[in-house]
Coordinates of C-alpha atoms in Angstrom, one line a residue:
M430 CA 100.1 55.6 74.3
A431 CA 99.9 59.6 74.7
S432 CA 103.3 61.4 75.3
T433 CA 104.1 62.9 78.7
S434 CA 106.6 65.3 77.6
P435 CA 105.7 68.7 78.6
T436 CA 104.4 71.1 75.6
S437 CA 105.9 74.6 74.8
D438 CA 102.8 76.1 76.7
A439 CA 103.9 74.2 79.8
R440 CA 107.4 75.4 79.6
A441 CA 106.6 78.7 79.4
Q442 CA 104.8 78.7 82.7
F443 CA 108.1 77.7 84.4
K444 CA 110.1 80.3 82.7
T445 CA 112.7 82.1 85.0
L446 CA 111.6 85.3 86.6
P447 CA 113.6 88.4 86.0
N448 CA 114.4 88.6 89.9
R449 CA 115.0 84.7 90.4
P450 CA 118.7 83.8 90.2
Q451 CA 119.6 80.9 87.8
A452 CA 121.2 79.0 90.6
K453 CA 121.3 79.1 94.5
L454 CA 124.5 80.7 96.2
P455 CA 127.0 78.3 96.9
P456 CA 127.5 77.2 100.7
I457 CA 130.1 79.3 102.5
P458 CA 133.5 78.0 103.4
N459 CA 134.3 76.2 106.7
G460 CA 135.4 78.5 109.3
S461 CA 133.5 81.6 107.6
R462 CA 130.6 83.5 108.4
I463 CA 128.3 86.1 106.6
Q464 CA 128.7 89.8 107.4
K465 CA 126.0 91.8 106.3
R466 CA 126.3 95.1 104.6
P467 CA 123.4 98.1 104.7
L468 CA 121.4 97.8 101.5
A469 CA 123.4 99.2 98.5
G470 CA 122.1 102.1 96.4
P471 CA 119.5 104.7 97.2
S472 CA 117.7 103.9 100.3
P473 CA 114.2 103.5 100.3
F474 CA 113.7 106.4 102.6
S475 CA 115.8 108.8 100.1
R476 CA 113.4 108.6 97.1
P477 CA 112.8 111.8 94.9
R478 CA 110.2 114.0 96.5
I479 CA 107.3 115.7 94.5
N480 CA 104.4 118.0 95.3
P481 CA 101.3 116.4 94.5
S482 CA 99.5 119.6 94.2
S483 CA 101.6 120.5 91.1
S484 CA 100.7 119.2 87.7
S485 CA 104.3 120.1 86.2
S486 CA 106.1 117.0 85.1
S487 CA 109.5 118.7 86.0
N488 CA 108.8 118.0 89.8
L489 CA 108.9 114.1 88.9
L490 CA 112.5 113.0 89.3
S491 CA 113.8 109.6 87.9
T492 CA 114.2 106.7 90.2
T493 CA 116.3 103.5 89.9
A494 CA 114.3 100.4 88.7
D495 CA 114.5 97.2 91.0
P496 CA 116.2 94.2 89.8
D497 CA 112.9 92.8 88.9
G498 CA 112.2 95.7 86.5
Y499 CA 109.9 97.6 88.9
T500 CA 110.4 101.5 89.1
P501 CA 109.1 102.8 92.6
P502 CA 107.0 106.2 92.3
P503 CA 108.5 109.1 93.8
R504 CA 107.2 110.3 97.1
A505 CA 105.3 113.2 98.2
T506 CA 107.0 115.7 100.2
H507 CA 105.0 115.5 103.2
T508 CA 105.2 111.6 103.2
T509 CA 106.3 109.9 106.5
V510 CA 108.5 107.0 106.0
I511 CA 108.7 104.6 108.9
K512 CA 111.3 101.7 108.8
V513 CA 110.1 98.4 110.4
S514 CA 112.4 96.6 112.5
S515 CA 112.2 93.0 113.8
G516 CA 112.2 94.1 117.1
A517 CA 109.6 96.7 117.0
T518 CA 106.4 95.8 118.9
F519 CA 102.8 96.4 117.2
M520 CA 101.6 99.0 119.4
S521 CA 104.5 100.8 119.2
L522 CA 104.1 101.0 115.4
V523 CA 100.4 101.7 115.5
R524 CA 101.0 104.8 117.5
R525 CA 103.8 106.1 115.4
V526 CA 101.6 105.8 112.2
R527 CA 98.5 107.2 113.8
K528 CA 100.7 110.2 115.2
A529 CA 102.1 110.8 111.7
L530 CA 98.6 110.2 110.1
E531 CA 97.3 113.1 112.3
K532 CA 100.0 115.6 111.3
A533 CA 99.4 114.7 107.6
P534 CA 98.2 117.8 105.6
S535 CA 95.1 115.9 104.1
H536 CA 93.8 115.5 107.4
Q537 CA 94.3 118.6 109.0
T538 CA 92.9 120.7 105.8
T539 CA 89.6 118.6 105.6
K540 CA 89.4 117.6 109.5
G541 CA 85.8 118.7 110.9
L542 CA 84.5 119.6 107.5
P543 CA 81.4 117.8 106.1
L544 CA 81.7 115.0 103.7
A545 CA 80.6 117.0 100.5
A546 CA 83.5 119.6 101.4
R547 CA 86.1 116.9 101.9
I548 CA 85.3 115.3 98.8
A549 CA 85.4 118.9 97.0
A550 CA 88.8 119.6 98.5
L551 CA 90.1 116.1 97.4
K552 CA 89.0 116.8 93.6
V553 CA 91.2 120.2 94.0
A554 CA 94.0 118.8 95.7
K555 CA 94.8 115.8 93.3
P556 CA 95.9 116.6 89.8
G557 CA 94.7 114.3 86.9
T558 CA 90.8 114.1 87.9
A559 CA 87.8 115.4 86.2
G560 CA 88.1 119.3 85.5
S561 CA 91.7 119.3 84.9
S562 CA 92.7 120.5 81.2
S563 CA 96.4 119.9 81.5
S564 CA 97.7 117.1 79.4
S565 CA 100.9 116.6 81.8
S566 CA 98.5 116.0 84.9
R567 CA 97.0 113.6 82.9
H568 CA 100.0 111.7 82.0
W569 CA 101.5 111.9 85.3
G570 CA 98.4 111.4 87.3
G571 CA 98.9 107.7 88.0
I572 CA 102.2 108.2 89.6
I573 CA 101.0 111.2 91.5
E574 CA 98.4 109.1 92.8
D575 CA 100.8 106.4 94.1
A576 CA 102.8 109.2 95.9
L577 CA 100.1 110.8 97.7
D578 CA 100.8 108.3 100.5
D579 CA 100.8 110.0 104.0
V580 CA 102.5 107.3 105.6
V581 CA 104.6 104.6 104.3
L582 CA 106.1 101.7 106.3
V583 CA 109.0 99.9 104.8
A584 CA 110.0 96.6 105.9
T585 CA 112.3 93.5 105.0
G586 CA 113.0 90.0 106.0
R587 CA 111.2 89.0 109.4
A588 CA 110.0 92.5 109.7
I589 CA 107.5 92.3 106.6
E590 CA 105.0 90.2 108.8
K591 CA 104.8 93.2 111.2
A592 CA 104.3 95.6 108.4
V593 CA 101.5 93.7 107.1
D594 CA 99.8 93.3 110.5
V595 CA 99.9 97.0 111.0
G596 CA 98.4 97.9 107.4
G597 CA 95.9 95.3 108.3
F598 CA 94.8 96.8 111.5
F599 CA 94.4 100.4 109.8
T600 CA 92.1 98.8 107.0
R601 CA 89.5 98.9 109.6
E602 CA 89.3 102.6 109.3
K603 CA 87.0 103.4 106.8
E604 CA 88.6 107.1 106.2
L605 CA 91.8 105.5 105.3
V606 CA 93.3 104.0 102.1
V607 CA 96.0 101.0 102.6
L608 CA 98.0 99.9 99.8
V609 CA 100.6 97.1 99.9
R610 CA 103.5 97.1 97.4
T611 CA 106.0 94.6 97.1
R612 CA 109.7 95.2 95.7
T613 CA 113.0 93.5 95.4
L614 CA 116.3 94.9 96.5
Q615 CA 119.9 93.8 96.2
A616 CA 121.8 93.2 99.2
V617 CA 125.9 92.7 99.3
D618 CA 127.3 90.4 102.1
D619 CA 130.8 89.5 103.0
V620 CA 132.1 86.5 103.9
V621 CA 134.8 86.7 106.3
A622 CA 136.7 84.3 108.3
V623 CA 135.6 83.9 112.0
D624 CA 139.2 83.3 113.0
E625 CA 141.2 86.2 111.5
E626 CA 144.3 84.2 111.6
A627 CA 142.8 81.3 109.4
D628 CA 143.6 80.8 105.8
V629 CA 140.1 81.6 104.4
E630 CA 139.8 84.2 101.4
D631 CA 137.2 86.9 102.0
Q632 CA 134.5 86.7 99.3
V633 CA 131.5 89.1 98.4
R634 CA 128.0 87.9 97.5
V635 CA 124.8 89.4 96.3
R636 CA 121.5 88.3 97.0
N637 CA 117.9 89.6 96.2
V638 CA 115.7 90.6 99.4
S639 CA 112.1 91.0 99.2
C640 CA 110.9 94.5 100.5
V641 CA 107.2 95.4 101.3
E642 CA 105.8 98.9 101.5
V643 CA 102.6 99.7 103.1
G644 CA 101.3 103.0 102.3
M645 CA 98.5 104.8 103.9
R646 CA 96.6 107.8 103.2
W647 CA 93.2 109.7 104.0
A648 CA 90.6 109.0 101.5

């Protein structure tokens, strides 16, 4: 009879991910409640800014890696960051994104131009493309390409679905490029007593929070 014990290859498939905790958080004590803090560390809105039209690597600042090892790219100087809240309506987010896209430099400089002229302008504006002889622009081209978003929606928790819905709405625009990135942030929660006079010791808990970024830019 063949052995049913899992092989080493099968065990490797169930290897714990870097951002997955080894054990679940214990339940909070009776008579306590969780009080959430703002996200610790650098805010997703205060990431380093770069000038995409410059090929100098000095414009690229270091960023802190997420708990899963992902290092988010820096933002462009013109990028508009919109935080999606769980109470925001779909149409209000669409209006905010559309208004920010209309003010984007890439839209203003090529608006009304023929297709050939728009393609030529994009080749000049984006470093690391054919015709660029700078080795630094070739090295940093991928990072700068990710930082060219004109608008970025940032959402966590229940607001993730709304951000994805808005991004899916703008995929119908042929002149827009929509990219979705996932991140993991660490949040700190306080476990406090419901009754201030109760004999319950305050605690601090750290948990991972899923974050989704929906980037949009003119093609």
